[in-house]
JSON list of C-alpha atoms in Angstrom, two decimals:
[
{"chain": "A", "resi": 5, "resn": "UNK", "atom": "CA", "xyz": [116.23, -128.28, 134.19]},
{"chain": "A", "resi": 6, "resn": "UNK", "atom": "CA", "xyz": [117.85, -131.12, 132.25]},
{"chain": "A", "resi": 7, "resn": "UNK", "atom": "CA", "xyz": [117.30, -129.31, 129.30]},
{"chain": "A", "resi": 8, "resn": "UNK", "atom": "CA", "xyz": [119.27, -126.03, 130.83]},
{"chain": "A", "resi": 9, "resn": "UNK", "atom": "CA", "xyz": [121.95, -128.44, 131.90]},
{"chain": "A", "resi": 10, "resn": "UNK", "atom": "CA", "xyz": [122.59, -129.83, 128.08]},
{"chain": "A", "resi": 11, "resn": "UNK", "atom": "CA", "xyz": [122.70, -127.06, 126.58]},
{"chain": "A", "resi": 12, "resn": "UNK", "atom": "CA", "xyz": [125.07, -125.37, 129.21]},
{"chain": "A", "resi": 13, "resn": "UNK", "atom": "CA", "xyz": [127.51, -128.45, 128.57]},
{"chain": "A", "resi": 14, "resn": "UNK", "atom": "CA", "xyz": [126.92, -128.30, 124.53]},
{"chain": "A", "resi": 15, "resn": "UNK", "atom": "CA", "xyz": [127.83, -124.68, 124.96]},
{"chain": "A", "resi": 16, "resn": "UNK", "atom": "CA", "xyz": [130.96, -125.24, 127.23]},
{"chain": "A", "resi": 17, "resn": "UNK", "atom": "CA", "xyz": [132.10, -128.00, 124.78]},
{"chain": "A", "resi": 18, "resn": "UNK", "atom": "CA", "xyz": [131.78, -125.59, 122.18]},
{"chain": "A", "resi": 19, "resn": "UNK", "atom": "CA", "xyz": [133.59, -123.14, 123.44]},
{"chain": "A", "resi": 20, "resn": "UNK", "atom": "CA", "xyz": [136.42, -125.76, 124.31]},
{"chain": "A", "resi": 21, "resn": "UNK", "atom": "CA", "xyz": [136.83, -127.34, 121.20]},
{"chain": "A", "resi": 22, "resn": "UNK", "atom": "CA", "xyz": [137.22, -123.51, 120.06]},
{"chain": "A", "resi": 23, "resn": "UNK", "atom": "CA", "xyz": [140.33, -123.05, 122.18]},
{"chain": "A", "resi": 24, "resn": "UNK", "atom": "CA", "xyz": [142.40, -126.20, 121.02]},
{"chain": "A", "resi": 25, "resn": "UNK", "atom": "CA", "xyz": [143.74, -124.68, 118.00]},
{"chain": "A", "resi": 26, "resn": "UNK", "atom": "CA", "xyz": [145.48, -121.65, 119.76]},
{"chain": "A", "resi": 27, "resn": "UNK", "atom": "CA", "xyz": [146.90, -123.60, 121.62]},
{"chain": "A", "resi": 28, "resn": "UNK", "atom": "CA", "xyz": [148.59, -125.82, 118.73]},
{"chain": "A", "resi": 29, "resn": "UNK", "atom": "CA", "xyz": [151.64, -123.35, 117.31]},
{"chain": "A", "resi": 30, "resn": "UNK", "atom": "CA", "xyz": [152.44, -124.81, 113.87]},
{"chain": "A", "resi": 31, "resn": "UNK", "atom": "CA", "xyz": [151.02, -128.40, 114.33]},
{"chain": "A", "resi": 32, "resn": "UNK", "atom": "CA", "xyz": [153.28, -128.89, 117.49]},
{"chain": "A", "resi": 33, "resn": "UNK", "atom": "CA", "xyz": [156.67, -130.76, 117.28]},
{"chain": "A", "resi": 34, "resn": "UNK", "atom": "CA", "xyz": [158.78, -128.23, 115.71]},
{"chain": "A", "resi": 35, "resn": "UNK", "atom": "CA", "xyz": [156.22, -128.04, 113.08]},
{"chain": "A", "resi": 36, "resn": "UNK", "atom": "CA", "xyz": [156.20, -131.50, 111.88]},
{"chain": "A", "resi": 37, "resn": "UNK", "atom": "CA", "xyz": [152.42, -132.06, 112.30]},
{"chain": "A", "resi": 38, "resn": "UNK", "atom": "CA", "xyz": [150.77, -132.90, 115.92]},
{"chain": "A", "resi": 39, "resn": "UNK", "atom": "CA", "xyz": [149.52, -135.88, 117.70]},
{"chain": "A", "resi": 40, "resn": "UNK", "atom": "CA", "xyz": [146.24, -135.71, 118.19]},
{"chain": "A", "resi": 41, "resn": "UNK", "atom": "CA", "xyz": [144.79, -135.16, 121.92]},
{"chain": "A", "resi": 42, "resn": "UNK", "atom": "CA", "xyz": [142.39, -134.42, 124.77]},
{"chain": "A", "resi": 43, "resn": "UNK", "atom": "CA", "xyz": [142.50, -132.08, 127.35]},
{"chain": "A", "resi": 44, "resn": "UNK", "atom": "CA", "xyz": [140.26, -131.52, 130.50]},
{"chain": "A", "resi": 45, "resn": "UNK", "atom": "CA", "xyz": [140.23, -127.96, 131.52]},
{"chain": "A", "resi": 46, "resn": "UNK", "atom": "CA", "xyz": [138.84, -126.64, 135.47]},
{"chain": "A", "resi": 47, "resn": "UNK", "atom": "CA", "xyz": [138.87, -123.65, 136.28]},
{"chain": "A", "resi": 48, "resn": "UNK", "atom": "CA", "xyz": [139.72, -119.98, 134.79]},
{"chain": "A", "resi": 49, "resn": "UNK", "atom": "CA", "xyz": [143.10, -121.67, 133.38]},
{"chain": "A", "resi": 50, "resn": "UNK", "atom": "CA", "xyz": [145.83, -119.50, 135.62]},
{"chain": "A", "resi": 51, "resn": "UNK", "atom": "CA", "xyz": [147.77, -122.77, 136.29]},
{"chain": "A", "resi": 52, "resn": "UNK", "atom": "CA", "xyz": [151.23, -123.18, 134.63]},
{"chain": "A", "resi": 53, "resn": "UNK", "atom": "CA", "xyz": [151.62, -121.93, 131.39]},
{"chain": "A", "resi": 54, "resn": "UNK", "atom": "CA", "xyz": [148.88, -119.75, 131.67]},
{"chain": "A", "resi": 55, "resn": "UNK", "atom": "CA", "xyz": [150.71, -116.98, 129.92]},
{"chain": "A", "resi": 56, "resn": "UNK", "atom": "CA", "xyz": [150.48, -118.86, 126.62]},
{"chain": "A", "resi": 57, "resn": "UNK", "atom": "CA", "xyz": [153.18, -121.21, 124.24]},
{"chain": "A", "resi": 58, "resn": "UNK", "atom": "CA", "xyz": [156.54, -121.09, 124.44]},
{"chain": "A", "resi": 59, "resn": "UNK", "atom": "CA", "xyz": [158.07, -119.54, 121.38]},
{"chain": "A", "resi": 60, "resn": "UNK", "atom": "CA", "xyz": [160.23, -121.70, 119.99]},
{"chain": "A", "resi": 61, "resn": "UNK", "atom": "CA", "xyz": [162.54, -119.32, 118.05]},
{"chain": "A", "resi": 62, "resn": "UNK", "atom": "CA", "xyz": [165.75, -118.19, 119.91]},
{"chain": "A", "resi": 63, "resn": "UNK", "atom": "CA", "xyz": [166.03, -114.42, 119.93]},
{"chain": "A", "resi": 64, "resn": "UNK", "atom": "CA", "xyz": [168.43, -112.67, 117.21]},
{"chain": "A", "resi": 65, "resn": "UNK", "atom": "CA", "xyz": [171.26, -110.08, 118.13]},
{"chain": "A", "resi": 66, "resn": "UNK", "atom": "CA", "xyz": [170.48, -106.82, 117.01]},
{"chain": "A", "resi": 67, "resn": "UNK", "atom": "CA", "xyz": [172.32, -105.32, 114.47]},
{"chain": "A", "resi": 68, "resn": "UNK", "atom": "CA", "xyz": [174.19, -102.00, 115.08]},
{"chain": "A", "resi": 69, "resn": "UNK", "atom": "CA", "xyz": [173.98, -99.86, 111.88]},
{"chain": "A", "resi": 70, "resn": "UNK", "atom": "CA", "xyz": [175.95, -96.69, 111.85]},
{"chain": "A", "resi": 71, "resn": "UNK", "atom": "CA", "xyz": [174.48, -93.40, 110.44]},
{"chain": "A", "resi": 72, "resn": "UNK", "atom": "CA", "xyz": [174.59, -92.64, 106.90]},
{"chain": "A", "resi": 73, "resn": "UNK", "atom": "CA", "xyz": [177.25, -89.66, 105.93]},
{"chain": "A", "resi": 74, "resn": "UNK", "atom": "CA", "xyz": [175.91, -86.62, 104.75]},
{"chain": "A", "resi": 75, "resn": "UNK", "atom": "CA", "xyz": [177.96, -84.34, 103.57]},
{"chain": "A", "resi": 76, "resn": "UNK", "atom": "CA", "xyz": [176.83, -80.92, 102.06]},
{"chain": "A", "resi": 77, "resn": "UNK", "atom": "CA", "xyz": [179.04, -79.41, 99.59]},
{"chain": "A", "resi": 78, "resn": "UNK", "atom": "CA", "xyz": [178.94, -75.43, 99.64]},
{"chain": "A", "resi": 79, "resn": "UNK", "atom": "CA", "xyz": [177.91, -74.25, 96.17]},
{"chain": "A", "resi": 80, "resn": "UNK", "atom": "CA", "xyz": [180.28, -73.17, 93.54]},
{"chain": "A", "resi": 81, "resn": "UNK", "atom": "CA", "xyz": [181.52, -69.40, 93.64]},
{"chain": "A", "resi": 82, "resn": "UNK", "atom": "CA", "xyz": [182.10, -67.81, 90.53]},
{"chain": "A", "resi": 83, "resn": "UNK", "atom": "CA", "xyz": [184.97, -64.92, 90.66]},
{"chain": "A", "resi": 84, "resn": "UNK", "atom": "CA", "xyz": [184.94, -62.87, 88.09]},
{"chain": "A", "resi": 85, "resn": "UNK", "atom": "CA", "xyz": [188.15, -61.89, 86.48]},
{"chain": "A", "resi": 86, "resn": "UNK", "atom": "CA", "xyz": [188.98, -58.28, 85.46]},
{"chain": "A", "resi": 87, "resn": "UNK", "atom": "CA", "xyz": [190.14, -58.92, 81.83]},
{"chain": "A", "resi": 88, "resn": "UNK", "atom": "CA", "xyz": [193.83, -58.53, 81.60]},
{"chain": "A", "resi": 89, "resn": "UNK", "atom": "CA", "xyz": [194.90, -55.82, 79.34]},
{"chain": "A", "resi": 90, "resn": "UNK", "atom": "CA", "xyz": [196.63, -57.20, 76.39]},
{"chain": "A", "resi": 91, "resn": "UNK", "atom": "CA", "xyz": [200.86, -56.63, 76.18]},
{"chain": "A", "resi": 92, "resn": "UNK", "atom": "CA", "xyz": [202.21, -55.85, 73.18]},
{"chain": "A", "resi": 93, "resn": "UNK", "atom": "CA", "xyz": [204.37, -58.78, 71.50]},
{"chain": "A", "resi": 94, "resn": "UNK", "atom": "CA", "xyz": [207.27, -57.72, 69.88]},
{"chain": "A", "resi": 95, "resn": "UNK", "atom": "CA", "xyz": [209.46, -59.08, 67.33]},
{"chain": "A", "resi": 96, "resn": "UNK", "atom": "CA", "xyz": [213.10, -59.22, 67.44]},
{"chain": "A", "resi": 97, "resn": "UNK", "atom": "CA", "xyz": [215.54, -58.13, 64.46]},
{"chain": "A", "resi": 98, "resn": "UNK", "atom": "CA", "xyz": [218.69, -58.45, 64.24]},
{"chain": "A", "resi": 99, "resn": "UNK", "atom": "CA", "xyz": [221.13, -56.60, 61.94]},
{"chain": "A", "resi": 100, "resn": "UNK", "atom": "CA", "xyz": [224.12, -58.88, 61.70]},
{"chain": "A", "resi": 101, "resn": "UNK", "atom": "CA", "xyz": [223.25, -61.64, 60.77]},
{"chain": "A", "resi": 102, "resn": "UNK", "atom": "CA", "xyz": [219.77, -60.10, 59.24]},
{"chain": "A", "resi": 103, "resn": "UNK", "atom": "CA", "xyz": [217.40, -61.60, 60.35]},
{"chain": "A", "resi": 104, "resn": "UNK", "atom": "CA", "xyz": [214.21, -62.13, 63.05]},
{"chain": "A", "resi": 105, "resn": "UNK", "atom": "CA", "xyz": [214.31, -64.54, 66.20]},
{"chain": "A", "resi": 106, "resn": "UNK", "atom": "CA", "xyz": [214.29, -67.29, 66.40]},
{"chain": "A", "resi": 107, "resn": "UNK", "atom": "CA", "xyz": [215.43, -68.01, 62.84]},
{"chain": "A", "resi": 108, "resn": "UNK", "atom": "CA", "xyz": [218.54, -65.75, 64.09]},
{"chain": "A", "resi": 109, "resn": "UNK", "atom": "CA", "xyz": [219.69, -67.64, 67.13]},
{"chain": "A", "resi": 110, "resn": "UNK", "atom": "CA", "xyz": [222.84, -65.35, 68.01]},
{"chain": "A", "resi": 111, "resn": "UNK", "atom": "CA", "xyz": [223.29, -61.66, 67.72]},
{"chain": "A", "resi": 112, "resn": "UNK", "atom": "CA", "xyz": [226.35, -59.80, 68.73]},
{"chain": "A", "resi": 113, "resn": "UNK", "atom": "CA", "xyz": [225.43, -56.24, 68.45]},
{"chain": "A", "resi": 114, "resn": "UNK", "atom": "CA", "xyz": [221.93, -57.07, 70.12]},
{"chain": "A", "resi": 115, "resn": "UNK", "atom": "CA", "xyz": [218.50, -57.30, 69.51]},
{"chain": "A", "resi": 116, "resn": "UNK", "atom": "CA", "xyz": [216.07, -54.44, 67.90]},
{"chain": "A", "resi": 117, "resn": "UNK", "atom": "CA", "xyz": [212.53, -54.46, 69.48]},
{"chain": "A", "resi": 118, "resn": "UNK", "atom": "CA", "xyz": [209.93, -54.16, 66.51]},
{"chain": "A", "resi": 119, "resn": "UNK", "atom": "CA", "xyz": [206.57, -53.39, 66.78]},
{"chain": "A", "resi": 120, "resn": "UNK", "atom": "CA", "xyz": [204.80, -56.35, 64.15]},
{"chain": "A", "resi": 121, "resn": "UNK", "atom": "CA", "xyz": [202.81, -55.08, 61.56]},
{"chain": "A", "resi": 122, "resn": "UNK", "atom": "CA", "xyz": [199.13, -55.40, 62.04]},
{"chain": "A", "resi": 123, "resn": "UNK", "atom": "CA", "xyz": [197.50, -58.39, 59.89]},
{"chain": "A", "resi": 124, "resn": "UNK", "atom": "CA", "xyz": [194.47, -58.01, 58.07]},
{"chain": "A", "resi": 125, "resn": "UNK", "atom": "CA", "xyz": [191.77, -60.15, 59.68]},
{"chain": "A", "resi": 126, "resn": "UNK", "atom": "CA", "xyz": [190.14, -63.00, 57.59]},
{"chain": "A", "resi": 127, "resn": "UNK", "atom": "CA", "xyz": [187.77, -61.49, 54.85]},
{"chain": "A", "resi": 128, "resn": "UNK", "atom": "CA", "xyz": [189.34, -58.10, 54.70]},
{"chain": "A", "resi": 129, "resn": "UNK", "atom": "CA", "xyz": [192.10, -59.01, 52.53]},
{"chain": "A", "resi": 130, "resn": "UNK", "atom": "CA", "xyz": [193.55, -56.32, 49.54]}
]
């Protein structure tokens, strides 16, 4: 029976000793190493502070991050143009002074619309 008894208490000191370090958040005293210690524990444990250490840091105020914009852009629309039909350009004579616009500035007896002679394009030259 003395036997049983020993080993129950070598077992319940084992288990103790097990315990001590939970129960020593970052070396106590703000973290500045501990003082060493000995507790005597009866009982299940439910007695003040049952519910574990306090934790030391004080809570931070959350942070209220708005939304990111997104904005989708519509793709591009093409319109297609009807090409424009080309107007003929016209030269301006005048007979007194002779002479073309805008090398003539003035004309008293008005201007003579004239049709320019077509140029030869590049390569097809006489």
């Amino acid at each position: 029976m003395k036997k049983i008894i020993c080993i129950a208490l070598a077992v319940t000191a084992l288990l103790l000793a097990g315990t001590s370090p939970s129960h020593a958040f970052r070396g106590g005293h703000g973290g500045h190493g501990g003082h060493g210690g000995v507790g005597v524990w009866i009982g299940p444990g439910w007695g003040p502070g049952w519910w574990g250490p306090y934790y030391p840091f004080s809570p931070y105020y959350p942070y209220y991050t708005e939304p990111p914009i997104v904005i989708q852009q519509q793709p591009d629309t093409y319109i297609q143009q009807t090409p424009q039909t080309e107007q003929p350009s016209y030269w301006y004579f005048c007979r007194e002074p002779e002479g073309y616009y805008p090398y003539v500035k003035k004309c008293p007896k008005g201007w003579l619309k004239v049709v320019p002679p077509e140029t030869p394009e590049d390569g097809e030259e006489e």
